[in-house]
CSV table of C-alpha atoms in Angstrom, one decimal:
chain,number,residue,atom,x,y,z
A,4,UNK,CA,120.7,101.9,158.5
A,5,UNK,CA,124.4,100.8,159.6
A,6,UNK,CA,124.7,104.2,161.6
A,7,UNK,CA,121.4,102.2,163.4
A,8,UNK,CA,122.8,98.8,163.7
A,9,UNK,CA,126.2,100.1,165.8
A,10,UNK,CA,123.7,101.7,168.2
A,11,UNK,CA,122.1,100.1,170.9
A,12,UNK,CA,118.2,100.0,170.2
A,13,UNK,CA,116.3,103.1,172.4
A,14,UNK,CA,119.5,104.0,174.2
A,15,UNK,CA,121.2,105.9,171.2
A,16,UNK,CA,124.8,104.6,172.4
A,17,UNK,CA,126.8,102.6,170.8
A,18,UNK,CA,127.9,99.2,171.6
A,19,UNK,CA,131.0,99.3,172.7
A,20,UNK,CA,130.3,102.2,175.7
A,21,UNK,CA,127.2,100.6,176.2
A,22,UNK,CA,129.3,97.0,177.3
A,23,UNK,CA,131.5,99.0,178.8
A,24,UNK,CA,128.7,100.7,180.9
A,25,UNK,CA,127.3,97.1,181.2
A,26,UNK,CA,130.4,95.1,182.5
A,27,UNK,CA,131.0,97.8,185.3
A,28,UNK,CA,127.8,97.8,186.1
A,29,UNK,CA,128.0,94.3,187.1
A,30,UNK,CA,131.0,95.2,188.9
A,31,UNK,CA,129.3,98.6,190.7
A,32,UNK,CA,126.4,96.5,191.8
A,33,UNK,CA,128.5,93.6,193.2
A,34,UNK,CA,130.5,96.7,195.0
A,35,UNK,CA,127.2,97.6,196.9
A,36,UNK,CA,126.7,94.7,197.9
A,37,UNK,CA,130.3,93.8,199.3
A,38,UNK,CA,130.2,96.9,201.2
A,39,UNK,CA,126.6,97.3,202.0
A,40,UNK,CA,124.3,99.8,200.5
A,41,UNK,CA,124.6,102.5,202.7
A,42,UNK,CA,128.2,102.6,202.9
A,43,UNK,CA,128.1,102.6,199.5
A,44,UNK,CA,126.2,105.5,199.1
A,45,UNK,CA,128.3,107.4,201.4
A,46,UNK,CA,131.3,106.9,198.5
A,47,UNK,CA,128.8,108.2,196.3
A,48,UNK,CA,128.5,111.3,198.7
A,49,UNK,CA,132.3,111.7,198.6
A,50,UNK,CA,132.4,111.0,194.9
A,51,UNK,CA,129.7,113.7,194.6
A,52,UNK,CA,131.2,116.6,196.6
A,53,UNK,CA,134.7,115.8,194.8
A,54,UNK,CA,133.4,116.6,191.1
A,55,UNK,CA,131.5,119.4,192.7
A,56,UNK,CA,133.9,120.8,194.2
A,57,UNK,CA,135.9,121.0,190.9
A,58,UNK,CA,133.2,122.2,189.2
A,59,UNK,CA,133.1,125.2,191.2
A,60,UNK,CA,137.0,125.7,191.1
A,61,UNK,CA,136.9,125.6,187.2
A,62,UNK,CA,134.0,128.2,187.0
A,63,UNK,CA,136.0,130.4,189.7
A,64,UNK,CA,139.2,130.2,187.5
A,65,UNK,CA,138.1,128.9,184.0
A,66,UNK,CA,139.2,126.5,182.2
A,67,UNK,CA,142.5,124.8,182.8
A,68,UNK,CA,145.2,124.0,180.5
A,69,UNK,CA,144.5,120.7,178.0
A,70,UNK,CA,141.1,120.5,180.3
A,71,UNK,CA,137.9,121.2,178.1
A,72,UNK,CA,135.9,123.3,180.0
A,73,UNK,CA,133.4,121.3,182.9
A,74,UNK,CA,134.8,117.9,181.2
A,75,UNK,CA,136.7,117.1,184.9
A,76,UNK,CA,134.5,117.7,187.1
A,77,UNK,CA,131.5,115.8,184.8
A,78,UNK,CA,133.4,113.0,184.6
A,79,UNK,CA,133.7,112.8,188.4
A,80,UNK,CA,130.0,114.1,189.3
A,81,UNK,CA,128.5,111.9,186.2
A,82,UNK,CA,130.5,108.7,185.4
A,83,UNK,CA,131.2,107.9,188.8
A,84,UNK,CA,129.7,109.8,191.2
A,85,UNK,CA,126.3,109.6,189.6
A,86,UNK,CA,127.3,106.4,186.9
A,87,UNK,CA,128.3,102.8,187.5
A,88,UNK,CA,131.0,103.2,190.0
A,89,UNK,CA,128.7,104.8,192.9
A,90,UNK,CA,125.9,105.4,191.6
A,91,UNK,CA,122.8,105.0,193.5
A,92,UNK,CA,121.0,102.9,190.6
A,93,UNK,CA,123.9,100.5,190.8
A,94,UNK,CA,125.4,100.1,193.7
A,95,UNK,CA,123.2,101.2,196.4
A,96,UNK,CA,120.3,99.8,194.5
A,97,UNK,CA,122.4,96.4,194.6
A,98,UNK,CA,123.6,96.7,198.1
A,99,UNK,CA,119.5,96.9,199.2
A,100,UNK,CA,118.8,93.6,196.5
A,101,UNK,CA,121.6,91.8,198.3
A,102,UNK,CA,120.0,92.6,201.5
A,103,UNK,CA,116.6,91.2,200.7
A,104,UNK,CA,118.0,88.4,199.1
A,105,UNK,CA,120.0,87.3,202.4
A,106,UNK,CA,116.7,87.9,204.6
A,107,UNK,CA,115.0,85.1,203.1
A,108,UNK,CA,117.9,83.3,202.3
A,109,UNK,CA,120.7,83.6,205.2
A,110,UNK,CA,118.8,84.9,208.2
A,111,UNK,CA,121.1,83.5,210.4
A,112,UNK,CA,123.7,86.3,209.5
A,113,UNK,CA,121.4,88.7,211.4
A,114,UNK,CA,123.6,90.6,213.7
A,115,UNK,CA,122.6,90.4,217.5
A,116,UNK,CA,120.2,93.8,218.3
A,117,UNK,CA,118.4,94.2,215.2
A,118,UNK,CA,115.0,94.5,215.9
A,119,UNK,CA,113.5,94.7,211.9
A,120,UNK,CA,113.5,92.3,209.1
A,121,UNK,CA,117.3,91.0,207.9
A,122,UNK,CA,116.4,92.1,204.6
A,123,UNK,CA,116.1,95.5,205.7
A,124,UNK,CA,119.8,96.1,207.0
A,125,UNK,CA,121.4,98.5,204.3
A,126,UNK,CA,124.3,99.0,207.1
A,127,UNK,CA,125.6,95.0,206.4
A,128,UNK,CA,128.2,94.6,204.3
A,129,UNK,CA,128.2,90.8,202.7
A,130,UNK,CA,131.9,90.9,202.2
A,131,UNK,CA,132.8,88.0,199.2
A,132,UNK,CA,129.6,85.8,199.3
A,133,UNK,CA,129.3,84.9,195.2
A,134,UNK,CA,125.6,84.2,195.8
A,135,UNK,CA,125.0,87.4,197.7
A,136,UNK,CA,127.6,89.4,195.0
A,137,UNK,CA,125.8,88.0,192.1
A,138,UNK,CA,122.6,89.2,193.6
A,139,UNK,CA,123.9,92.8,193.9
A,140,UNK,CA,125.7,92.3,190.1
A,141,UNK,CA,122.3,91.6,188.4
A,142,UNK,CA,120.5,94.2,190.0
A,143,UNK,CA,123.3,96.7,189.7
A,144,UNK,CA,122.2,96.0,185.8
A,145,UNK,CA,119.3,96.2,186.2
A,146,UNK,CA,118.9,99.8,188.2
A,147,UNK,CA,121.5,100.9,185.1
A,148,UNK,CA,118.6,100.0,182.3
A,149,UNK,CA,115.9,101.4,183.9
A,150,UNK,CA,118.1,104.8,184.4
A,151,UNK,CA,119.4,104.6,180.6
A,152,UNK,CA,115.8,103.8,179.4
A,153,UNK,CA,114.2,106.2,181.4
A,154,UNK,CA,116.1,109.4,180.4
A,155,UNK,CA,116.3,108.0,176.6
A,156,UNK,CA,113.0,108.1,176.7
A,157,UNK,CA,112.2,111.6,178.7
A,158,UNK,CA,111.2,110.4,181.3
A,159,UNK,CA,109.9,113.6,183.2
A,160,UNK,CA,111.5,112.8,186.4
A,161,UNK,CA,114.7,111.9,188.3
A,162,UNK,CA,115.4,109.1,186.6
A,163,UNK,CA,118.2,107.4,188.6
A,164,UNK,CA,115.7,108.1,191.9
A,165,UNK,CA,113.2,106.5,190.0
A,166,UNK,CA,115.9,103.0,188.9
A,167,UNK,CA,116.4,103.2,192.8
A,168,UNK,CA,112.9,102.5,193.7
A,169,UNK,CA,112.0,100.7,190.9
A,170,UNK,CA,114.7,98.3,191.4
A,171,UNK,CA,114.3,97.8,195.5
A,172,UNK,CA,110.8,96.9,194.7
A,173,UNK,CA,112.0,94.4,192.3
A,174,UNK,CA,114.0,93.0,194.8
A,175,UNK,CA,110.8,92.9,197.0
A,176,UNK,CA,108.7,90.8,195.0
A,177,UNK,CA,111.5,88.5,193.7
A,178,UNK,CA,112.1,87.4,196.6
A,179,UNK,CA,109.5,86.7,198.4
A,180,UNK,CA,108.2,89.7,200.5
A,181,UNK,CA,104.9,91.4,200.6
A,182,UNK,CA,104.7,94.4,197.9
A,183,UNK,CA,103.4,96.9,201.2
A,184,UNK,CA,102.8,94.3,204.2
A,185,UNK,CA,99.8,94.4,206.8
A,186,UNK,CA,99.3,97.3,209.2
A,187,UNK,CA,99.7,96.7,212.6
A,188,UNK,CA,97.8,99.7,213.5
A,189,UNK,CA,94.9,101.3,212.7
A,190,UNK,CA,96.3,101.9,209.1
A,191,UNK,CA,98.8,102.1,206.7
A,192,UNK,CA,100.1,105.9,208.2
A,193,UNK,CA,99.9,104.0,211.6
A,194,UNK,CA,103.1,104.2,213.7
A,195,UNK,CA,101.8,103.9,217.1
A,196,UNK,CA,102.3,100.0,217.0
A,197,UNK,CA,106.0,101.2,216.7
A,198,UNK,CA,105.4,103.8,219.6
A,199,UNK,CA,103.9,100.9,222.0
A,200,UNK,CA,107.1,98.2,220.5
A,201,UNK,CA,104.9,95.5,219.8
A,202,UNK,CA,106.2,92.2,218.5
A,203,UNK,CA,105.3,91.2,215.1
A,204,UNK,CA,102.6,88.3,215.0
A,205,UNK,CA,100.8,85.8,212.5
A,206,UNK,CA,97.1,86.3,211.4
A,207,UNK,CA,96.4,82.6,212.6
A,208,UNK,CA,97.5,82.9,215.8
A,209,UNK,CA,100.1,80.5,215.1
A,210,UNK,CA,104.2,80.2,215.8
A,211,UNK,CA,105.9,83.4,214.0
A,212,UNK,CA,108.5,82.5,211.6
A,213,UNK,CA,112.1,82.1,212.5
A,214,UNK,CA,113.2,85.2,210.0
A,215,UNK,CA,110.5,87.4,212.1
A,216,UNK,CA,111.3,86.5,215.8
A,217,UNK,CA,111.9,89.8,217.5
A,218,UNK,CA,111.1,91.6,214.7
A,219,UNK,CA,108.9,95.2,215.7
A,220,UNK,CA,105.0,94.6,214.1
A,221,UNK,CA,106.1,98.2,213.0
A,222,UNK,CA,108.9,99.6,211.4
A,223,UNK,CA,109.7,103.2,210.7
A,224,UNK,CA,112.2,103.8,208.1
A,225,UNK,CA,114.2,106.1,211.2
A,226,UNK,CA,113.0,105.4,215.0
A,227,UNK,CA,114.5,109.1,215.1
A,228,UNK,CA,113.0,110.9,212.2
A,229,UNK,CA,108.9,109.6,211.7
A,230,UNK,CA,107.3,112.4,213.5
A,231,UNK,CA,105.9,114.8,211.5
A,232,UNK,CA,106.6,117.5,213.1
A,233,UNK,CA,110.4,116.7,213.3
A,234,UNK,CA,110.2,115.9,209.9
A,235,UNK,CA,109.0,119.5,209.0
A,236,UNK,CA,111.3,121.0,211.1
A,237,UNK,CA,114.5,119.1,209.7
A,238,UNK,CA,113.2,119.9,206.4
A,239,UNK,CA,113.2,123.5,206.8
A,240,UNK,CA,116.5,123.2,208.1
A,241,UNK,CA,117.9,121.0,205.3
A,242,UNK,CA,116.1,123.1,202.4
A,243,UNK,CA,117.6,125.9,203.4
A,244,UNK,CA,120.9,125.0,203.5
A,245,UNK,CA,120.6,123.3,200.2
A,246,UNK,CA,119.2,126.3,199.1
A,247,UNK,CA,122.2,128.4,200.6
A,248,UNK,CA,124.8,126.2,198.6
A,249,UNK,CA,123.0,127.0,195.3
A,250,UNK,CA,123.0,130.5,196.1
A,251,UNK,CA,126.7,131.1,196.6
A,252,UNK,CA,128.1,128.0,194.3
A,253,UNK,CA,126.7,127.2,191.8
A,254,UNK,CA,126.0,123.9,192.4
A,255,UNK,CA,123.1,121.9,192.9
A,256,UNK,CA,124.3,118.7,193.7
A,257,UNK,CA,126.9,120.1,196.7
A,258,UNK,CA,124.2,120.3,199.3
A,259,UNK,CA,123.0,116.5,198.5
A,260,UNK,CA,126.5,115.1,198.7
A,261,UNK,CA,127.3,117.2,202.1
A,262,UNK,CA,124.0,115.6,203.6
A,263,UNK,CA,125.2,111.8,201.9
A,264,UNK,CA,128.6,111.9,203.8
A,265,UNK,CA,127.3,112.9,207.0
A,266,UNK,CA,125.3,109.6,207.0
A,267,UNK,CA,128.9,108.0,207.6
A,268,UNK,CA,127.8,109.2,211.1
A,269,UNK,CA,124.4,106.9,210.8
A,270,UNK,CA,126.8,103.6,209.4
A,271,UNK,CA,129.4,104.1,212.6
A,272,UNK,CA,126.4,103.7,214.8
A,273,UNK,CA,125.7,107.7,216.3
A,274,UNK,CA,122.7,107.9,217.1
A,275,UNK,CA,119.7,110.6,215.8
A,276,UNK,CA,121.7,111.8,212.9
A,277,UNK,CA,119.4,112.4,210.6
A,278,UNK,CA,118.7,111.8,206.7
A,279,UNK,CA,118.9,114.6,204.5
A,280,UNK,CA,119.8,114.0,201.2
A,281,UNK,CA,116.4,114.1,200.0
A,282,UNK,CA,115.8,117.5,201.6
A,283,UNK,CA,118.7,119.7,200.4
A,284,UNK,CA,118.8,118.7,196.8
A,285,UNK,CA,114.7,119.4,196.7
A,286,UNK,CA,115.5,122.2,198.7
A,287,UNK,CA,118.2,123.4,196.2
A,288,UNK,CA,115.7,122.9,193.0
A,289,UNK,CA,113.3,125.3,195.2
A,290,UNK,CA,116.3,128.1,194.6
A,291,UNK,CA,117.0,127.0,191.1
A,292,UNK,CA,113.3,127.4,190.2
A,293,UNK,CA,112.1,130.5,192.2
A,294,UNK,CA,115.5,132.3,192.0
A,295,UNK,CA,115.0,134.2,188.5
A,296,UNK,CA,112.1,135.4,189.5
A,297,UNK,CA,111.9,136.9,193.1
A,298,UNK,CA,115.5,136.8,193.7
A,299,UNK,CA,118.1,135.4,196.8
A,300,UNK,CA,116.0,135.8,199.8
A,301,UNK,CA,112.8,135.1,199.1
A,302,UNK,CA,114.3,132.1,196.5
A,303,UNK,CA,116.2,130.6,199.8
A,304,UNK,CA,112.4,131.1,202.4
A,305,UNK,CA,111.1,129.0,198.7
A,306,UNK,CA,114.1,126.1,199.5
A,307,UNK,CA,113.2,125.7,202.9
A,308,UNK,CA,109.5,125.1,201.7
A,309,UNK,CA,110.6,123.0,199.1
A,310,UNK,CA,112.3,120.7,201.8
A,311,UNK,CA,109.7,120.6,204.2
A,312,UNK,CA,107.8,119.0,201.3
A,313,UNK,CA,110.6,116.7,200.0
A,314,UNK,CA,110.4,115.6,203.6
A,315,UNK,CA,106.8,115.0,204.3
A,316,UNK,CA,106.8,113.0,201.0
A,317,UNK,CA,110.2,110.4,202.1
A,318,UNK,CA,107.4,110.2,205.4
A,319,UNK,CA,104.5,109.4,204.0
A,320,UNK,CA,106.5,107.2,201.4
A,321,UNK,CA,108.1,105.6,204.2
A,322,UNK,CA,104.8,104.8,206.0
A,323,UNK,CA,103.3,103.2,202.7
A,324,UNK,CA,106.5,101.3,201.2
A,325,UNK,CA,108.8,100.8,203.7
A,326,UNK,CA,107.3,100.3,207.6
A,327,UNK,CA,105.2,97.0,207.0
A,328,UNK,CA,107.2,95.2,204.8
A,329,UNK,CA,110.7,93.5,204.8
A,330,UNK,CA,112.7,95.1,202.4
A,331,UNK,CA,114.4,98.5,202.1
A,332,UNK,CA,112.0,100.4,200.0
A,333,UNK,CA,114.4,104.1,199.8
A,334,UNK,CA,112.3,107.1,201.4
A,335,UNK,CA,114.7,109.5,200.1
A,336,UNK,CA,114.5,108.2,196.5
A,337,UNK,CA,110.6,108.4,196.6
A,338,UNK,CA,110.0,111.7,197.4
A,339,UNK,CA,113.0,112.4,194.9
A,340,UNK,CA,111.5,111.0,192.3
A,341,UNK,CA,107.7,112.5,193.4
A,342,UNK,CA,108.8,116.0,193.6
A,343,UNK,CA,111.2,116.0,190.5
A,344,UNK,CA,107.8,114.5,188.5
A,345,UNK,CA,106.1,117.3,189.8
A,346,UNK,CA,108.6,120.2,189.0
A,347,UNK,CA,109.2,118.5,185.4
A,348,UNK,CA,105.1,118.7,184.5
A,349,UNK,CA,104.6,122.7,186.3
A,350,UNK,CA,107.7,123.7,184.1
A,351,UNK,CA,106.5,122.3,181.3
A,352,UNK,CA,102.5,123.9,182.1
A,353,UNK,CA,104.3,127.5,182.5
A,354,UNK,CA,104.1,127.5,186.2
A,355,UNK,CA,107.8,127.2,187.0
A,356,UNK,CA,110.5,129.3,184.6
A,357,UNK,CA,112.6,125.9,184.4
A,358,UNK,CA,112.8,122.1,185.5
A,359,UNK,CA,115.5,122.4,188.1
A,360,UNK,CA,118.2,120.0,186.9
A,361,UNK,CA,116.3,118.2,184.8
C-alpha cells in the first residue's frame, strides 16, 4: 500500500519524476510555442538523428567506458528527442495550440501573404507573448498525459502520434473552430475549390469575417503535395529510403529524423520541399516487419509499399481534418498513428512476426 501511494495513479512513476516530467513539460510546450511548431519539430529532428546516431556508434564499438550499454544514446532519442524537451506531444503539439489560439484571438499578427486561416501557421513563432506561452505550456501538459496514459495503458498504437492529434484537436474545439468545417467542393475529399482559388464565403450570403478575409474556401495541408499520384510517388521514394536506413543501421528512427530536418528547408521558405517524416519511419516498420521473413530486398520493395500507404493515409487525413477547418490538424501524425494501430492488431492476430517499434 505505501509502495502505491509514492506512485502516481495509472502511470506507475513516482512522484518526484513524474513533477519533474510535469514542470518541463510546461516549459517544452511554452518552447513550441516561442519558436513555432514547426521549427520546433525540426529540433526534434536534430535531437533525433543525434541519439541515433550514437546509438549506432555504440552498437559498432560496444559499450563505452562508465557508459551502460544504449543508456546515451536513449537518453538523447527518448528524454529529449522523443520526451519533454522536443517532443512532438509537447512542444510541437503546443506550438499548433498557440497557433489556434492566436487565430481567434490576435488575427491581426497575420503576416502579409498568407492565404489560410492564422490559426493554421505552424511556421510563426510567438516569441514572449505570456498569453500565447501559457497557451503552448498547458497544452504541452496536456499532449504529455495523453502520451503517459496511453502507453501505461497499452495502448496499441503510436502513442505520442496519437497525444499529437489528440491534442491539436483539442485546441480545435477549445477555441472555437469547427471540429472538420464545410466543403467547398463537391465533398469532403474535394480539392478542386483549391485548384480553381476560390475565396472562402458565408452560407448567408453575408460580409465574411475579418479572421477569413482572403482566406482560400479550400486548404490543402501542402499546395505542393495533395495529388495523389505525387503523393504515391513520394511515398515510394521516402519508404524506401526509410527502409534502406533500417537495413544498414539499425535504426528505425534515423530515416524519420533525416526527413524532420530537411523540413528546415519548408520553415526558410523553399518551395516544393516535401513532408516525409510520416513516410520513412512507416516505411522503415515495413522492413522491420517483413525483414525476418523474406529477407533485404524483397523487405526494402515491402518499405516502399508501406510508404506509399503511410502517405495516402496523411492525404486522405488531410482532406478530412485539416483542408476545411482552421486549425492545424497534423497529416503526418494521423497516418502515424492509423498505420501503427494497424501493425499493432496484425502482429498480435499472427499476421505480422512483430509490431515494429512498438
Amino acid at each position: 500500500m505505501h509502495d502505491l501511494l509514492l506512485q502516481v495513479p495509472l502511470l506507475g512513476m513516482e512522484w518526484e519524476p513524474f513533477l519533474l516530467l510535469l514542470i518541463t513539460a510546461l516549459a517544452g510546450g511554452a518552447f513550441g510555442a516561442a519558436i513555432g511548431a514547426l521549427p520546433a519539430f525540426v529540433f526534434t529532428g536534430f535531437v533525433v538523428f543525434l541519439g541515433e546516431g550514437l546509438a549506432i556508434l555504440q552498437r559498432e564499438i560496444g559499450a563505452l567506458p562508465g557508459i551502460n550499454a544504449g543508456e546515451l544514446a536513449a537518453s538523447v532519442t527518448g528524454v529529449i528527442g522523443f520526451g519533454a524537451v522536443t517532443g512532438p506531444h509537447i512542444a510541437f503539439a503546443g506550438g499548433v495550440a498557440a497557433s489556434a489560439y492566436a487565430g481567434k484571438k490576435y488575427p491581426e499578427m497575420e503576416p502579409e501573404g498568407w492565404d489560410y486561416h492564422f490559426g493554421k501557421n505552424i511556421l510563426y513563432a510567438f516569441g514572449t507573448k505570456p498569453d500565447i506561452l501559457a497557451v503552448g505550456a498547458v497544452f504541452g501538459v496536456l499532449g504529455m498525459f495523453i502520451n503517459q496514459v496511453g502507453a501505461a495503458i497499452g495502448t496499441p498504437t503510436d502513442t505520442i502520434a496519437l497525444s499529437v492529434v489528440l491534442t491539436a484537436v483539442i485546441a480545435r474545439v477549445a477555441f472555437g473552430y469547427p471540429l472538420v468545417g464545410r466543403p467547398a467542393g463537391k465533398g469532403i475529399l474535394d480539392m478542386t475549390p483549391f485548384e480553381r482559388e476560390e475565396p472562402r464565403a458565408v452560407a448567408d450570403g453575408g460580409e465574411v469575417p475579418r479572421e477569413h478575409a482572403g482566406r482560400l474556401a479550400t486548404e490543402p495541408w501542402l499546395p505542393h503535395q495533395y495529388r495523389w499520384t505525387g503523393v504515391a510517388t513520394i511515398g515510394l521514394v521516402g519508404g524506401i529510403l526509410g527502409g534502406y536506413i533500417w537495413l544498414q543501421t539499425g535504426s528505425i528512427f534515423l530515416g524519420y529524423a533525416i526527413s524532420a530536418i530537411s523540413l528546415l528547408f519548408l520553415q526558410l521558405g523553399v518551395e516544393k520541399i516535401p513532408v516525409t517524416h510520416h513516410i520513412t519511419l512507416i516505411g522503415a516498420v515495413g522492413a522491420v516487419v517483413v525483414d525476418p521473413v523474406v529477407g533485404s530486398v524483397v523487405s526494402l520493395l515491402a518499405a516502399g509499399a508501406f510508404g506509399v500507404v503511410s502517405g495516402l493515409l496523411g492525404e486522405a487525413a488531410q482532406r478530412v481534418m485539416y483542408a476545411h477547418s482552421g486549425t492545424h490538424v497534423d497529416p503526418p501524425a494521423m497516418a502515424i498513428a492509423i498505420a501503427m494501430l494497424v501493425v499493432a492488431v496484425l502482429a498480435f492476430l499472427g499476421v505480422l512476426p512483430n509490431a515494429g517499434y512498438l
